[in-house]
XYZ file of C-alpha atoms in Angstrom:
414
model
C 8.030 75.450 132.361
C 11.487 76.278 131.311
C 12.921 78.705 132.109
C 14.384 81.196 129.284
C 17.147 82.178 130.202
C 18.767 78.896 130.450
C 16.986 76.491 127.792
C 19.093 75.490 125.251
C 16.864 75.969 122.727
C 16.309 79.753 123.163
C 20.487 80.104 123.202
C 20.398 78.394 120.092
C 17.796 81.410 118.819
C 19.539 83.880 120.644
C 23.330 82.909 119.113
C 21.682 82.583 114.856
C 20.405 85.858 116.060
C 23.146 88.061 116.372
C 24.755 86.127 113.527
C 22.830 87.400 111.497
C 22.852 91.428 114.227
C 27.054 90.915 113.479
C 25.710 90.567 109.488
C 24.018 94.075 109.701
C 26.413 95.316 112.175
C 29.141 95.176 109.605
C 26.994 95.765 106.557
C 26.475 99.527 108.957
C 29.461 100.011 110.555
C 30.947 99.762 106.272
C 28.122 102.612 105.800
C 29.379 104.778 107.913
C 33.808 103.446 107.298
C 32.706 104.852 103.844
C 30.636 107.517 104.749
C 33.707 109.463 106.875
C 35.479 108.200 104.447
C 33.919 109.904 101.357
C 33.228 113.318 103.603
C 36.641 113.088 104.609
C 38.033 112.479 101.323
C 36.035 114.593 99.831
C 37.109 118.146 102.065
C 41.242 117.314 101.797
C 40.482 116.678 98.079
C 39.140 119.702 97.029
C 41.553 121.368 98.889
C 44.410 119.700 97.022
C 42.700 120.766 93.666
C 42.128 124.536 94.656
C 45.406 124.228 95.379
C 46.924 122.878 92.430
C 44.291 124.833 89.511
C 45.604 128.043 92.618
C 49.043 127.373 91.698
C 48.448 127.318 88.051
C 48.129 131.139 87.876
C 50.693 131.903 91.001
C 52.994 134.730 90.596
C 50.770 136.273 88.277
C 48.577 139.342 89.312
C 44.589 139.151 88.899
C 43.404 142.538 88.234
C 45.463 142.623 85.579
C 44.336 143.377 82.474
C 46.452 143.311 78.427
C 45.601 145.716 75.804
C 46.382 144.425 72.267
C 45.837 146.310 68.326
C 43.601 145.074 66.498
C 41.922 146.273 63.168
C 39.338 149.043 62.203
C 36.182 147.404 61.740
C 35.122 151.219 60.384
C 36.443 154.147 58.349
C 37.769 157.113 60.464
C 39.276 160.743 58.999
C 40.125 159.395 56.269
C 41.647 156.218 56.606
C 39.285 153.255 55.620
C 38.525 150.368 57.630
C 41.143 147.109 57.735
C 43.514 148.897 58.709
C 47.028 147.983 61.414
C 46.878 150.850 63.999
C 50.396 150.353 66.758
C 50.104 151.209 70.543
C 52.807 153.463 71.442
C 54.843 154.599 74.384
C 53.015 157.565 74.259
C 49.688 155.718 75.042
C 50.591 153.695 77.788
C 52.650 157.428 79.785
C 49.711 158.942 79.404
C 47.341 156.577 80.351
C 50.018 155.618 84.071
C 49.219 160.237 84.057
C 44.724 159.582 83.577
C 44.810 156.651 85.412
C 45.489 156.609 89.124
C 43.730 153.538 89.510
C 46.878 151.134 87.258
C 48.787 150.251 90.674
C 51.346 149.433 87.964
C 51.790 149.013 84.169
C 54.026 147.305 81.336
C 54.897 148.012 77.853
C 55.947 144.216 75.728
C 57.254 143.854 72.305
C 58.185 140.938 71.437
C 60.453 140.046 68.180
C 61.236 135.833 66.979
C 65.289 135.390 67.194
C 67.909 132.866 66.908
C 70.330 132.573 71.197
C 73.856 131.873 69.805
C 76.458 131.211 72.080
C 79.601 129.831 70.480
C 78.550 126.977 68.782
C 75.169 125.704 70.557
C 72.125 127.966 68.572
C 68.459 128.051 70.004
C 65.371 129.371 67.977
C 63.253 131.486 70.160
C 61.623 135.098 70.995
C 62.597 138.348 72.711
C 60.484 139.513 74.747
C 61.407 143.653 75.701
C 58.815 144.733 78.952
C 59.856 147.686 81.877
C 61.376 147.637 84.551
C 57.036 146.642 86.893
C 56.235 144.048 84.996
C 57.357 141.955 87.582
C 54.821 143.533 89.712
C 52.217 141.527 87.235
C 53.980 138.483 86.278
C 55.928 138.082 89.289
C 58.993 135.753 88.352
C 61.385 133.235 89.421
C 64.895 133.636 89.694
C 67.239 131.713 89.722
C 70.515 133.184 89.476
C 71.271 136.556 89.084
C 69.113 139.587 89.123
C 66.264 140.405 86.652
C 65.515 143.449 84.604
C 65.508 147.015 86.278
C 64.682 150.488 86.326
C 68.475 151.377 85.447
C 68.720 148.988 82.399
C 65.492 150.378 80.733
C 66.464 153.965 81.045
C 69.509 153.447 80.138
C 68.933 151.194 77.186
C 71.696 148.754 78.613
C 71.712 145.283 75.960
C 71.422 143.503 78.441
C 68.815 140.704 78.329
C 68.020 137.450 81.043
C 67.638 134.195 79.827
C 64.729 131.712 80.729
C 65.220 128.094 82.514
C 65.078 126.409 79.270
C 67.086 128.797 76.882
C 69.445 128.538 79.692
C 70.155 124.727 79.609
C 69.879 124.751 75.683
C 72.389 127.322 75.021
C 74.790 126.505 78.812
C 73.819 123.302 80.006
C 73.947 122.597 83.440
C 77.360 125.905 83.405
C 76.065 129.222 85.001
C 76.113 131.872 82.655
C 75.727 134.900 84.206
C 78.456 136.515 82.663
C 78.840 135.312 79.402
C 77.529 136.714 75.792
C 75.287 136.326 74.312
C 74.754 136.883 70.180
C 70.755 137.359 69.382
C 70.438 139.113 65.509
C 74.832 140.122 65.188
C 74.032 141.971 68.613
C 76.025 140.244 71.669
C 73.614 141.009 75.092
C 75.259 140.455 78.979
C 73.647 137.099 80.659
C 72.307 139.337 84.057
C 70.154 136.360 85.264
C 68.413 133.180 84.782
C 64.541 133.155 85.578
C 61.365 131.491 84.536
C 56.987 131.197 85.964
C 55.342 129.483 88.858
C 51.704 130.483 86.776
C 50.701 129.226 83.524
C 49.569 132.345 82.699
C 51.719 132.694 78.962
C 52.479 136.943 77.706
C 53.105 136.096 73.947
C 55.532 132.663 75.187
C 56.978 131.437 79.433
C 59.455 133.179 80.675
C 60.964 130.290 79.890
C 60.640 130.217 77.282
C 62.234 133.099 76.120
C 64.909 136.239 76.645
C 64.438 139.489 78.287
C 65.793 142.275 78.112
C 64.463 146.450 77.874
C 62.103 147.415 75.635
C 64.042 150.842 75.254
C 66.712 148.421 73.891
C 64.301 147.017 71.647
C 62.934 149.515 70.292
C 66.344 150.969 69.652
C 68.077 146.873 67.978
C 64.687 146.870 66.037
C 64.041 149.931 65.496
C 60.448 150.283 66.792
C 60.539 153.929 66.774
C 57.759 154.226 70.100
C 55.409 151.800 69.384
C 54.724 148.232 70.975
C 53.285 145.026 70.551
C 51.244 145.816 74.320
C 50.754 146.792 77.406
C 49.593 145.094 80.424
C 48.042 147.018 84.609
C 47.523 146.179 87.171
C 44.811 147.885 89.359
C 44.549 148.762 93.138
C 43.612 145.920 95.211
C 39.379 147.043 95.432
C 40.063 148.552 91.350
C 38.928 146.003 88.606
C 40.779 146.537 85.220
C 36.670 147.074 83.717
C 36.050 150.024 86.124
C 38.370 151.590 83.739
C 38.188 150.218 80.571
C 36.483 153.056 79.117
C 39.069 155.838 80.027
C 41.748 153.250 78.491
C 40.203 153.336 75.054
C 39.063 156.818 74.882
C 42.993 157.415 76.267
C 43.900 155.057 73.265
C 40.731 156.956 70.960
C 42.733 160.454 71.088
C 45.759 159.037 69.957
C 44.754 157.023 67.179
C 42.492 157.249 64.212
C 39.941 154.865 66.073
C 36.600 155.754 65.223
C 34.576 156.144 68.734
C 31.974 153.319 67.554
C 34.768 150.957 66.747
C 34.754 147.500 68.771
C 37.541 145.644 67.286
C 39.631 147.825 66.674
C 40.910 147.391 69.918
C 41.169 143.870 72.614
C 40.634 144.935 76.376
C 41.274 141.162 78.148
C 40.097 141.523 81.678
C 42.252 138.795 83.150
C 39.876 139.151 86.131
C 37.049 137.740 84.976
C 39.197 134.916 84.244
C 40.109 135.114 87.505
C 36.723 135.809 88.918
C 35.571 132.648 86.708
C 37.824 130.689 88.515
C 36.534 131.360 92.340
C 33.114 130.693 90.809
C 34.645 127.235 89.871
C 36.291 126.170 92.611
C 33.126 127.922 95.251
C 31.103 125.145 92.662
C 33.409 121.740 93.962
C 32.623 123.715 98.038
C 29.280 123.062 96.897
C 29.147 119.612 95.917
C 31.657 118.047 98.181
C 29.112 119.187 100.765
C 25.848 117.892 98.702
C 27.619 114.437 97.943
C 29.409 114.446 102.024
C 25.659 114.921 103.193
C 24.434 112.147 101.046
C 27.197 110.167 102.785
C 26.275 110.876 106.835
C 23.040 110.802 106.708
C 23.207 107.095 104.213
C 26.220 106.129 107.454
C 23.149 106.816 110.068
C 20.225 105.922 108.393
C 22.153 103.002 108.728
C 23.064 103.617 112.358
C 19.136 103.702 112.583
C 17.696 100.554 110.817
C 20.728 98.188 112.537
C 18.930 99.690 116.313
C 15.678 99.223 115.276
C 16.854 95.925 114.173
C 18.635 94.787 117.496
C 15.718 96.303 119.155
C 12.947 94.049 117.724
C 15.655 90.499 118.005
C 16.804 91.760 121.729
C 13.057 92.078 123.064
C 12.629 89.042 125.206
C 16.264 90.342 126.296
C 15.791 92.803 126.854
C 12.004 91.656 128.927
C 14.202 89.776 130.044
C 16.742 92.109 131.830
C 13.552 94.483 133.082
C 12.556 90.971 135.482
C 15.654 90.907 136.776
C 16.014 94.564 138.343
C 17.163 96.848 134.928
C 16.533 99.605 135.267
C 14.977 102.143 132.357
C 18.197 103.809 132.070
C 20.268 100.803 131.553
C 18.010 99.842 128.911
C 18.905 102.572 127.325
C 22.338 103.139 127.474
C 22.791 99.650 126.244
C 20.634 100.878 123.398
C 22.815 103.915 122.527
C 26.548 102.403 123.550
C 26.143 100.555 121.136
C 25.481 103.184 117.990
C 27.557 105.328 119.331
C 30.625 102.140 119.527
C 29.775 101.029 116.672
C 29.821 104.113 114.764
C 32.695 106.155 116.523
C 35.086 102.424 115.664
C 33.859 102.597 111.742
C 34.656 106.478 111.868
C 38.459 106.252 112.736
C 38.439 104.018 110.623
C 37.173 106.197 107.648
C 39.381 109.385 108.566
C 41.938 106.412 109.159
C 41.961 105.383 105.543
C 41.083 109.377 103.594
C 44.646 110.156 105.436
C 46.147 107.650 104.145
C 44.517 108.140 100.601
C 45.376 112.189 100.988
C 49.387 111.398 101.711
C 49.667 109.300 98.376
C 48.062 111.884 96.638
C 49.935 114.977 97.932
C 53.670 113.001 97.520
C 52.532 111.542 93.901
C 51.334 115.275 92.570
C 54.027 116.650 94.510
C 56.428 119.721 92.247
C 59.564 121.082 91.839
C 58.724 121.192 95.708
C 55.485 122.340 96.118
C 52.732 120.062 97.765
C 49.190 120.747 97.377
C 47.019 120.893 100.242
C 46.567 117.211 99.911
C 45.407 116.609 103.281
C 43.088 116.574 106.510
C 43.462 119.276 109.199
C 43.181 117.726 112.067
C 40.008 120.465 113.214
C 38.618 119.018 109.980
C 38.283 114.962 111.049
C 37.054 115.880 115.186
C 34.839 117.712 113.520
C 33.879 114.500 110.968
C 33.315 112.726 114.059
C 31.293 114.383 116.236
C 29.182 114.671 113.128
C 28.948 112.076 112.461
C 28.806 110.337 116.418
C 26.371 112.683 117.868
C 24.037 112.138 114.704
C 24.987 108.720 115.423
C 24.720 108.164 118.725
C 20.505 110.018 117.742
C 20.109 107.880 115.575
C 19.478 105.287 118.397
C 17.576 107.174 120.438
C 14.594 106.337 118.353
C 15.128 102.856 119.050
C 16.565 103.027 122.880
C 13.488 104.430 123.778
C 11.145 102.272 121.945
C 13.857 99.640 124.014
C 12.565 101.512 127.816
C 9.060 100.963 127.300
C 8.728 97.225 126.344
C 7.381 95.889 129.272
C 8.730 92.905 131.040
C 5.876 90.250 130.092
C 4.575 91.573 127.297
C 8.671 90.903 125.845
C 8.688 87.628 127.489
C 5.517 86.510 125.404
C 7.273 87.394 121.989
C 7.493 85.256 119.585
């Protein structure tokens, strides 16, 4: 009887089996590679996407409300419905005194104009603001300063140019200290500003010319009328909680019916931010769901290849048992294969994901700000550890099956 170890035909069979195993091993390794890469890309990509979306709101207070006047829908105190009315500085002052939850506020008025400097002109809008405006919509100061309380109280004819306006009128030169004419009034330029937030309050700062509200009211005979009011609440308080008091204060100063719901627009911006946060939570859940699916597919692949390896190496395992191999040696043989397979493919998948995330981060960098398309070391180790743990666990059952193979049964297996 030929010894199976030296049987040439048996070696041919073993070589063919290993060839088949190599193909399955490659496919399983690719599954693990793709699973780790997908999980890493989703984890790092979700954070980068959130950074990009949050960047659209950077600098704007999330706990903010905007109040617009409108047209009445009900007759009241002798006034017919459909009447236009205006917010006044008195409304703003009353709310500041009566609602302690308001931490910052500013009345805002906007008027279209044409700015002129020398032979250059630019169609834009003047926006009158108060000194607390930067606490709600934080500007980016490129040159000079912003409107302050002294400018407001003294009704100074000063202005802050939006970045785009300054570029149109002055090119690459500095406008600080120069005078810009608007509607036959000359304003001293004290700053150049812009904004990072995509939220527009009658236009972005980049495309506006900002002046003190009191100056605008006097220059354009606005009296105490204002276009709108914006305010933010203290931490822990929401604009919706003070909405009823705001409406009551405004109705007390204007002929608006108590049941008229259309006369004023109360826009709670915090609700929009809450919707964005809920969307982020949904993205996180999607990442976990898809990542778990990729993880499960990879682990199932490891378990399958281990079962196949045990099945096709039955005679080999029997020979090892017959010549004295201990059960723990058989277990370590099977487990080591699953561990090595998972580790090598997992590290390759993580490295691939890091390269892709780095390329995306560089491609989306804007104004020196790079979104967080990156995988932290902790996250990478976590992904590898989870795959390694579950991959090893997937090889436990096949390893136990291999350990229980009796030498005589293995040698007779066809």
